[in-house]
Short mmCIF file of C-alpha atoms in Angstrom, two decimals:
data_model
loop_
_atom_site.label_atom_id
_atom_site.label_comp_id
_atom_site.label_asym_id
_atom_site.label_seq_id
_atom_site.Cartn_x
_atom_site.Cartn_y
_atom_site.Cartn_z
CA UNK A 18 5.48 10.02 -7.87
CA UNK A 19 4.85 13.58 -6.65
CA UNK A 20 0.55 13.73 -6.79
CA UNK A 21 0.42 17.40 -6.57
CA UNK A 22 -0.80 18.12 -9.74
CA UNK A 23 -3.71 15.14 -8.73
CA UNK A 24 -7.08 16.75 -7.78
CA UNK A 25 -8.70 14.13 -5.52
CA UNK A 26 -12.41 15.09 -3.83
CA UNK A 27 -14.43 13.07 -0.93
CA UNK A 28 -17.85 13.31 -2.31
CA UNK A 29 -20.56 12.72 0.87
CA UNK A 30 -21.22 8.59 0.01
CA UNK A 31 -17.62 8.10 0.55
CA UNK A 32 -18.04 9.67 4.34
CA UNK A 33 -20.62 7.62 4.60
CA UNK A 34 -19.29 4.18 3.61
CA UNK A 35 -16.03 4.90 6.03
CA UNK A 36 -17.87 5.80 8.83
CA UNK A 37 -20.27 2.37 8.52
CA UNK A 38 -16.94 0.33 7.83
CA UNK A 39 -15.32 1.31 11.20
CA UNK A 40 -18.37 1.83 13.23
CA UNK A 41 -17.68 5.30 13.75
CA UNK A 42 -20.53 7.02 15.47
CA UNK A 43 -19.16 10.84 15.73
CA UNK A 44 -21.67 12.86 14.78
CA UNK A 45 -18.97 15.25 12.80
CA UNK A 46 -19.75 12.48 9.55
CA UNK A 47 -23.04 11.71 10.53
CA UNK A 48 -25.55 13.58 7.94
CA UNK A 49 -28.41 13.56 10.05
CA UNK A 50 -26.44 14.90 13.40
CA UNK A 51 -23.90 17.78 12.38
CA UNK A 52 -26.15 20.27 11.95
CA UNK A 53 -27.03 19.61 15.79
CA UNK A 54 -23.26 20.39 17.17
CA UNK A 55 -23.02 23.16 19.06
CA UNK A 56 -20.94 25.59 17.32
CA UNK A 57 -20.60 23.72 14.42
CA UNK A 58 -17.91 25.95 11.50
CA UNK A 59 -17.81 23.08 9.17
CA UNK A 60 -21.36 23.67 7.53
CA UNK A 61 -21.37 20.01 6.36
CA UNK A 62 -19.95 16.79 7.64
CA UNK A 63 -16.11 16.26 7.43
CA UNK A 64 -13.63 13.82 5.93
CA UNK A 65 -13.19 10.96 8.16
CA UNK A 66 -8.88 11.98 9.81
CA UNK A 67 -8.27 8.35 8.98
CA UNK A 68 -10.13 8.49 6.31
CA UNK A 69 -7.71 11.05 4.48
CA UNK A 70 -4.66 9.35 6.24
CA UNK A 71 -5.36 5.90 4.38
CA UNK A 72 -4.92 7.66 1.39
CA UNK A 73 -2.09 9.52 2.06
CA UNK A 74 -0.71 5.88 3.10
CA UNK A 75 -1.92 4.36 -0.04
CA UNK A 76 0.13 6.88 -2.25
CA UNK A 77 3.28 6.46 -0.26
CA UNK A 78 2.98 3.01 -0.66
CA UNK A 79 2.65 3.50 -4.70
CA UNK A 80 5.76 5.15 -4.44
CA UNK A 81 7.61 2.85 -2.93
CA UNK A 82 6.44 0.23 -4.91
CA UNK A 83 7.49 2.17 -7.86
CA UNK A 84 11.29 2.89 -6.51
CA UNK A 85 11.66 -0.91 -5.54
CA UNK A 86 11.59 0.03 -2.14
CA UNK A 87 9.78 -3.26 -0.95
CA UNK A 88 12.65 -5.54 -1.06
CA UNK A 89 15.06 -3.19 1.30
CA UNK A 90 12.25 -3.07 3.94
CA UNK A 91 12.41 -6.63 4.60
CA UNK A 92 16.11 -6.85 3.72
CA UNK A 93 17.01 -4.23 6.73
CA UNK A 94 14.18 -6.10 8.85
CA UNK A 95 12.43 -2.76 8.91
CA UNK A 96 9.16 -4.16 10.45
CA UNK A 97 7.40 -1.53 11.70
CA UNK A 98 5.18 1.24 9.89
CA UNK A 99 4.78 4.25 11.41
CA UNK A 100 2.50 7.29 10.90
CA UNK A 101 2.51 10.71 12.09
CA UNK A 102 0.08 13.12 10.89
CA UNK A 103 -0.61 16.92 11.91
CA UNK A 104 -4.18 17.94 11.07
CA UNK A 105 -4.36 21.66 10.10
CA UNK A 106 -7.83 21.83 8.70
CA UNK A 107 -10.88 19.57 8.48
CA UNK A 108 -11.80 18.79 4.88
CA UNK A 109 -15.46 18.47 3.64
CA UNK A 110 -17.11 16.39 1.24
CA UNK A 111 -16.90 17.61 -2.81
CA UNK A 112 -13.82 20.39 -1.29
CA UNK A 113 -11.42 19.28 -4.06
CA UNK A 114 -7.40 18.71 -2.62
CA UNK A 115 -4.12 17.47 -4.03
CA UNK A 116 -1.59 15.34 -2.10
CA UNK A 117 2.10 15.87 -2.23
CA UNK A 118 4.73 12.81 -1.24
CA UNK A 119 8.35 13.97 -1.31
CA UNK A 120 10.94 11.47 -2.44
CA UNK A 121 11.90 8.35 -0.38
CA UNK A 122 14.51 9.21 1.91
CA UNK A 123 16.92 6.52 2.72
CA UNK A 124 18.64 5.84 6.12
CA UNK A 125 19.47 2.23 5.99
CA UNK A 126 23.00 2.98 5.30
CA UNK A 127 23.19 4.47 8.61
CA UNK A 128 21.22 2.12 10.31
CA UNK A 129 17.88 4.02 9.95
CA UNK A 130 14.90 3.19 7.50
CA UNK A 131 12.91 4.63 5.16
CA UNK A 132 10.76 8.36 5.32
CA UNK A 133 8.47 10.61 3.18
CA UNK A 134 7.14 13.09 4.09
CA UNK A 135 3.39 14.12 3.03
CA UNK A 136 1.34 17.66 2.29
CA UNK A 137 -2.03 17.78 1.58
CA UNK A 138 -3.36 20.98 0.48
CA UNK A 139 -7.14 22.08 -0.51
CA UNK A 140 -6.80 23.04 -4.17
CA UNK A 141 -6.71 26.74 -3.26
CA UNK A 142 -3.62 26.51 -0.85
CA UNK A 143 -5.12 26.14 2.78
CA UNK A 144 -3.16 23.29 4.44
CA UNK A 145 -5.27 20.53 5.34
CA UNK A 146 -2.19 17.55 6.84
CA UNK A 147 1.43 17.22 7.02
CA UNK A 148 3.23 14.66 8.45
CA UNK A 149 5.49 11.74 7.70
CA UNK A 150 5.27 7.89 7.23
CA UNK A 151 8.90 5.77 8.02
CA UNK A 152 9.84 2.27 7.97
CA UNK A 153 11.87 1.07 10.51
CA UNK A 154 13.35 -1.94 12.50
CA UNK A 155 11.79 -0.89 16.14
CA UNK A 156 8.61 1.06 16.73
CA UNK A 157 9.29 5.11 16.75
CA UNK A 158 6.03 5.65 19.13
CA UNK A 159 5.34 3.66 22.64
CA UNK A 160 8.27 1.28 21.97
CA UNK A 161 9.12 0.82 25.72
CA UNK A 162 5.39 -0.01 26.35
CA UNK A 163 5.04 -3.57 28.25
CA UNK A 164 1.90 -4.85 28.85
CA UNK A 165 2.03 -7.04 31.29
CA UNK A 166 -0.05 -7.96 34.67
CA UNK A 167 -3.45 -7.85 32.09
CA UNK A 168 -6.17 -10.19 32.16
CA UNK A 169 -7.21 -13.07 29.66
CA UNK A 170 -8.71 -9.84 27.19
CA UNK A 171 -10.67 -13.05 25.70
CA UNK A 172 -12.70 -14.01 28.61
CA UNK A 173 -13.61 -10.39 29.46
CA UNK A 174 -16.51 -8.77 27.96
CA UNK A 175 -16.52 -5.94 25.36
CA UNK A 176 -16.43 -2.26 26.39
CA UNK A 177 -15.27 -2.25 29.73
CA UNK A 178 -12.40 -1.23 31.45
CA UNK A 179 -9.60 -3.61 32.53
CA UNK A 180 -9.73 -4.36 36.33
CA UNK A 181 -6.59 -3.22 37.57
CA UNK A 182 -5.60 -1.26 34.76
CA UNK A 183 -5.68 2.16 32.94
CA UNK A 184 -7.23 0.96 29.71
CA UNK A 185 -10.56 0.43 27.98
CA UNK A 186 -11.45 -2.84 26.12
CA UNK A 187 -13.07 -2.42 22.66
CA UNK A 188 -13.33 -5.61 20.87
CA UNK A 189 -13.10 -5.60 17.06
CA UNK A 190 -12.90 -8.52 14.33
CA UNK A 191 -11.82 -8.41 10.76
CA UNK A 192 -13.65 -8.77 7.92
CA UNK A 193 -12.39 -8.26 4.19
CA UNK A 194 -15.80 -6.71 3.22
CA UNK A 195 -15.26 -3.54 5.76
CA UNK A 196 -11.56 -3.25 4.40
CA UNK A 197 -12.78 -3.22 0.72
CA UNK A 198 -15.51 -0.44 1.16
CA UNK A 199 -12.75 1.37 3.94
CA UNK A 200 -10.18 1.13 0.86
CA UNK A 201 -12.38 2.18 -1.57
CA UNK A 202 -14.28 5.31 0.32
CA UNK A 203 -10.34 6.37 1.21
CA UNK A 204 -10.14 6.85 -2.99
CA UNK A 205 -7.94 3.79 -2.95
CA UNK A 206 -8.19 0.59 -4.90
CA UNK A 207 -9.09 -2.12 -2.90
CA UNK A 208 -7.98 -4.95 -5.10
CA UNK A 209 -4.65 -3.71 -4.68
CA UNK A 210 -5.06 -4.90 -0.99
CA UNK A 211 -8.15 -7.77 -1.39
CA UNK A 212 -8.37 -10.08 -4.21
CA UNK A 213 -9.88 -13.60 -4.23
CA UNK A 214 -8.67 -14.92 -7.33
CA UNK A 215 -5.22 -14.48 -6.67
CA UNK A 216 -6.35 -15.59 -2.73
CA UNK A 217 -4.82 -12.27 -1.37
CA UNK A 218 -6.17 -11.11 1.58
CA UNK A 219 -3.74 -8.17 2.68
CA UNK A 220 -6.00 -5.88 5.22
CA UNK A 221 -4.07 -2.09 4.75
CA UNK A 222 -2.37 -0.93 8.35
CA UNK A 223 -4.31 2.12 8.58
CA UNK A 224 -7.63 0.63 8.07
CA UNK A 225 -6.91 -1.50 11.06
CA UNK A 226 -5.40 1.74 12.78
CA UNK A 227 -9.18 3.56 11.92
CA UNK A 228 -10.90 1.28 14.01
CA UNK A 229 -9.80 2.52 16.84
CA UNK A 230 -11.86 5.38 16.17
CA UNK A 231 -14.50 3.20 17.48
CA UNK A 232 -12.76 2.08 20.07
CA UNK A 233 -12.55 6.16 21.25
CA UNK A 234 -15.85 6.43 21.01
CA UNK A 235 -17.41 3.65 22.61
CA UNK A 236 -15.25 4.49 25.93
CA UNK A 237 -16.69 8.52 25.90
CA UNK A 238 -19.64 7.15 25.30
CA UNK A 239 -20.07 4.67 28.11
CA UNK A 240 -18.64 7.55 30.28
CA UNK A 241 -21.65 9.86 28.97
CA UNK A 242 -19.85 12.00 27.50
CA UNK A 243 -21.82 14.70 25.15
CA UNK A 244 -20.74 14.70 21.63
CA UNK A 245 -23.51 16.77 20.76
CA UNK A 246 -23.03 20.05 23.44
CA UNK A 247 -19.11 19.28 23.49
CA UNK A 248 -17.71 18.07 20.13
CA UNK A 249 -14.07 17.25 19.93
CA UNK A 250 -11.48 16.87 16.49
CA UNK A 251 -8.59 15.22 15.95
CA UNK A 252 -5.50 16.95 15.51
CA UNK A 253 -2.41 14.38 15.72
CA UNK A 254 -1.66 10.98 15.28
CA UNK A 255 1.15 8.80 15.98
CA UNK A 256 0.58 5.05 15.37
CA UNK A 257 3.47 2.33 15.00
CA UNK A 258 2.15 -1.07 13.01
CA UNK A 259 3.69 -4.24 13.55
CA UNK A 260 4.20 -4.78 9.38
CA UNK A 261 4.59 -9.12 10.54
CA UNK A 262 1.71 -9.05 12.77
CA UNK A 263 -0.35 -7.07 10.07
CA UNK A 264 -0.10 -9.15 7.38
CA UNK A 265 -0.88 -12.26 9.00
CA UNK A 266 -4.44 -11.01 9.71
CA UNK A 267 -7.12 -12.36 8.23
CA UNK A 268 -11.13 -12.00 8.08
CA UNK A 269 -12.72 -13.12 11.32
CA UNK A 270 -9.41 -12.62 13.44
CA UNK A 271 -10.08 -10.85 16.87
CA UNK A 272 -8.46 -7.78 17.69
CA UNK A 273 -8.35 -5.98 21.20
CA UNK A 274 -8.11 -2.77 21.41
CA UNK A 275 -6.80 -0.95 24.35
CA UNK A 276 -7.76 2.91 25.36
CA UNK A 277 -5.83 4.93 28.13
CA UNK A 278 -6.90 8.40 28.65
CA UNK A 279 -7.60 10.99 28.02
CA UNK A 280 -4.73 12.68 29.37
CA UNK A 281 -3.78 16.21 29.70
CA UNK A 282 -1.06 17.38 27.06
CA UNK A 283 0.57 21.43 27.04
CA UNK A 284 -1.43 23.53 24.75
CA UNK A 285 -0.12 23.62 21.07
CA UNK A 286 -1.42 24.48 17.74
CA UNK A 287 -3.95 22.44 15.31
CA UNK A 288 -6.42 22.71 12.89
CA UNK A 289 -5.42 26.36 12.80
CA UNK A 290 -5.32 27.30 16.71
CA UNK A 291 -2.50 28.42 18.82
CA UNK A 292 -2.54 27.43 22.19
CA UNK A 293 -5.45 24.27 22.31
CA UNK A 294 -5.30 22.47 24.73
CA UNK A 295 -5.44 18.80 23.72
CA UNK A 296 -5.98 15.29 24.95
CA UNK A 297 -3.77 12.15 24.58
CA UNK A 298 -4.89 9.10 23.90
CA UNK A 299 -2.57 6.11 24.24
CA UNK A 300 -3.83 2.98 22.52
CA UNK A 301 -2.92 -0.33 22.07
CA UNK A 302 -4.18 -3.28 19.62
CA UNK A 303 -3.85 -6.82 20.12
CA UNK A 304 -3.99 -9.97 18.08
CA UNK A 305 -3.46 -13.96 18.67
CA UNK A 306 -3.74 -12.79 22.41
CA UNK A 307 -0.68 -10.66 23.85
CA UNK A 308 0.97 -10.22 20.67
CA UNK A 309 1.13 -6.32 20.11
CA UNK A 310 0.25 -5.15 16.51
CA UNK A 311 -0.82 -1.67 16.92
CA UNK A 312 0.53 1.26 19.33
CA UNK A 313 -1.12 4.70 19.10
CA UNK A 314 -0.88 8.29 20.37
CA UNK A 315 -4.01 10.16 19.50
CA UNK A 316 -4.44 13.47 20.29
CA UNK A 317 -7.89 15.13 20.38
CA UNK A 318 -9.18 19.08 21.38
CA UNK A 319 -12.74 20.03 22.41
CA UNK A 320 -13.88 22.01 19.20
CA UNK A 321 -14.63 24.85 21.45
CA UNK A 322 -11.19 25.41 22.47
CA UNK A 323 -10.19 25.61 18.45
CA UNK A 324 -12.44 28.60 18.51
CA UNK A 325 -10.81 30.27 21.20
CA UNK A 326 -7.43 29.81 20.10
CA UNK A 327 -7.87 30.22 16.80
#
């Protein structure tokens, strides 16, 4: 399935509903705040980065499903999903785009796993995301993380950081209605992922993944951080997904989220700059206590600094 001759659009209700499924407060979707940010070159609100990337995930998985690719990810045990996505260009609401998969390539003969790459382009050219989603049987990103020395995450309280460690608590619970409306504002069906009759209950990777948006967000915030006078954008991500883990989730289930940074990363290119410097995120989710579902390099750059090395 190659979806480049597919015109998809965001229209603004569909910012809207992913934002209020994943709690995300930054003011870059929020109608009644972006006209406040200092400096703002958008002239709108944007597209939600996981937002776009859910769909982008939703189409590979079409493909797969398509080749018969599902039974030789569990038959080579590949159990993790991972994402990496470049973000060239922020997309706004009713800017029509087309997505491009490439063709499954396939490395389990030689011990690898499964690849496509992605391209999403506006539907005049500019270059909006590339990047690549794999299968494999150990995580490509943060896969000699341990975890250890933390406390109970369960008897702490939410939003605070973890005595004697790096990382910020943000404590999040499931719920099949947010994963509908997340599915559905993402352009995706969300029967294919929720459907009562047929008592499937199958919460998508990167919807879990977008909460961690929150999770960002909450931590600047309780550090006072100005979203208004000092915006910042995505411009990479990197997250590994524990495919087991994932699908044993249901609605209600309590996930911890775990935020280190941000960290200083050399100066490279995104969202059309040369030079940026950028911030690292490294983030962690939890489930069923210690058990790690989710790892997560996300990498962020003051919008300012996209200005200046643009």
């Amino acid at each position: 399935m190659n979806d480049n001759s597919t015109t998809y659009c965001f229209e603004r209700l569909h910012v809207e509903v992913a934002r209020h499924a994943t709690d995300d407060f930054n003011p870059f979707h929020d109608p009644r705040r972006w006209q406040q940010i200092a400096g703002n070159p958008f002239g709108t609100t944007i597209v939600l980065g996981f937002q776009l990337a859910f769909l982008v995930s939703d189409l590979v998985r079409r493909r797969q499903r398509d080749a018969a690719t599902t039974q030789g990810i569990a038959d080579h045990g590949l159990h993790f999903c991972n994402y990496e996505f470049l973000f060239a260009n922020a997309l706004r609401p009713g800017e029509p785009f087309r997505v491009e998969v490439k063709p499954t390539l396939d490395g389990t003969a030689r011990g690898g796993g499964l690849s496509n790459r992605i391209l999403v382009r506006t539907a005049q050219g500019r270059p909006v995301l590339t990047g690549t989603q794999s299968e494999t049987a150990t995580p490509r990103f943060l896969a000699d993380t341990k975890l250890t020395g933390l406390p109970l995450l369960d008897r702490l309280p939410d939003r605070i950081p973890v005595p004697g460690s790096p990382y910020f608590l943000k404590r999040k619970f499931m719920t099949t209605s947010n994963g509908k409306n997340f599915a559905l504002a993402s352009l995706a069906d969300p029967q294919d992922y929720f459907d009562e009759l047929s008592e499937q209950v199958q919460f998508p990777p990167l919807f879990t993944a977008a909460l961690l948006s929150s999770a960002l967000l909450e931590r600047s915030w309780r550090e006072h951080y100005d979203f208004i006078a000092d915006p910042v954008v995505y411009t990479r991500h990197q997250i590994t997904i524990d495919r087991r883990l994932q699908r044993q989730l249901r609605s209600n289930d309590r996930l911890h989220f775990l935020v280190e940074g941000p960290l200083a990363v050399p100066p490279t290119g995104g969202l059309g700059g040369t030079g940026v410097q950028q911030h690292l995120h490294r983030c962690f989710g939890l489930v069923q206590g210690t058990q790690l579902l989710l790892r997560a390099n996300l990498y962020t750059a003051p919008l300012h600094a996209m200005r200046h090395g643009a």
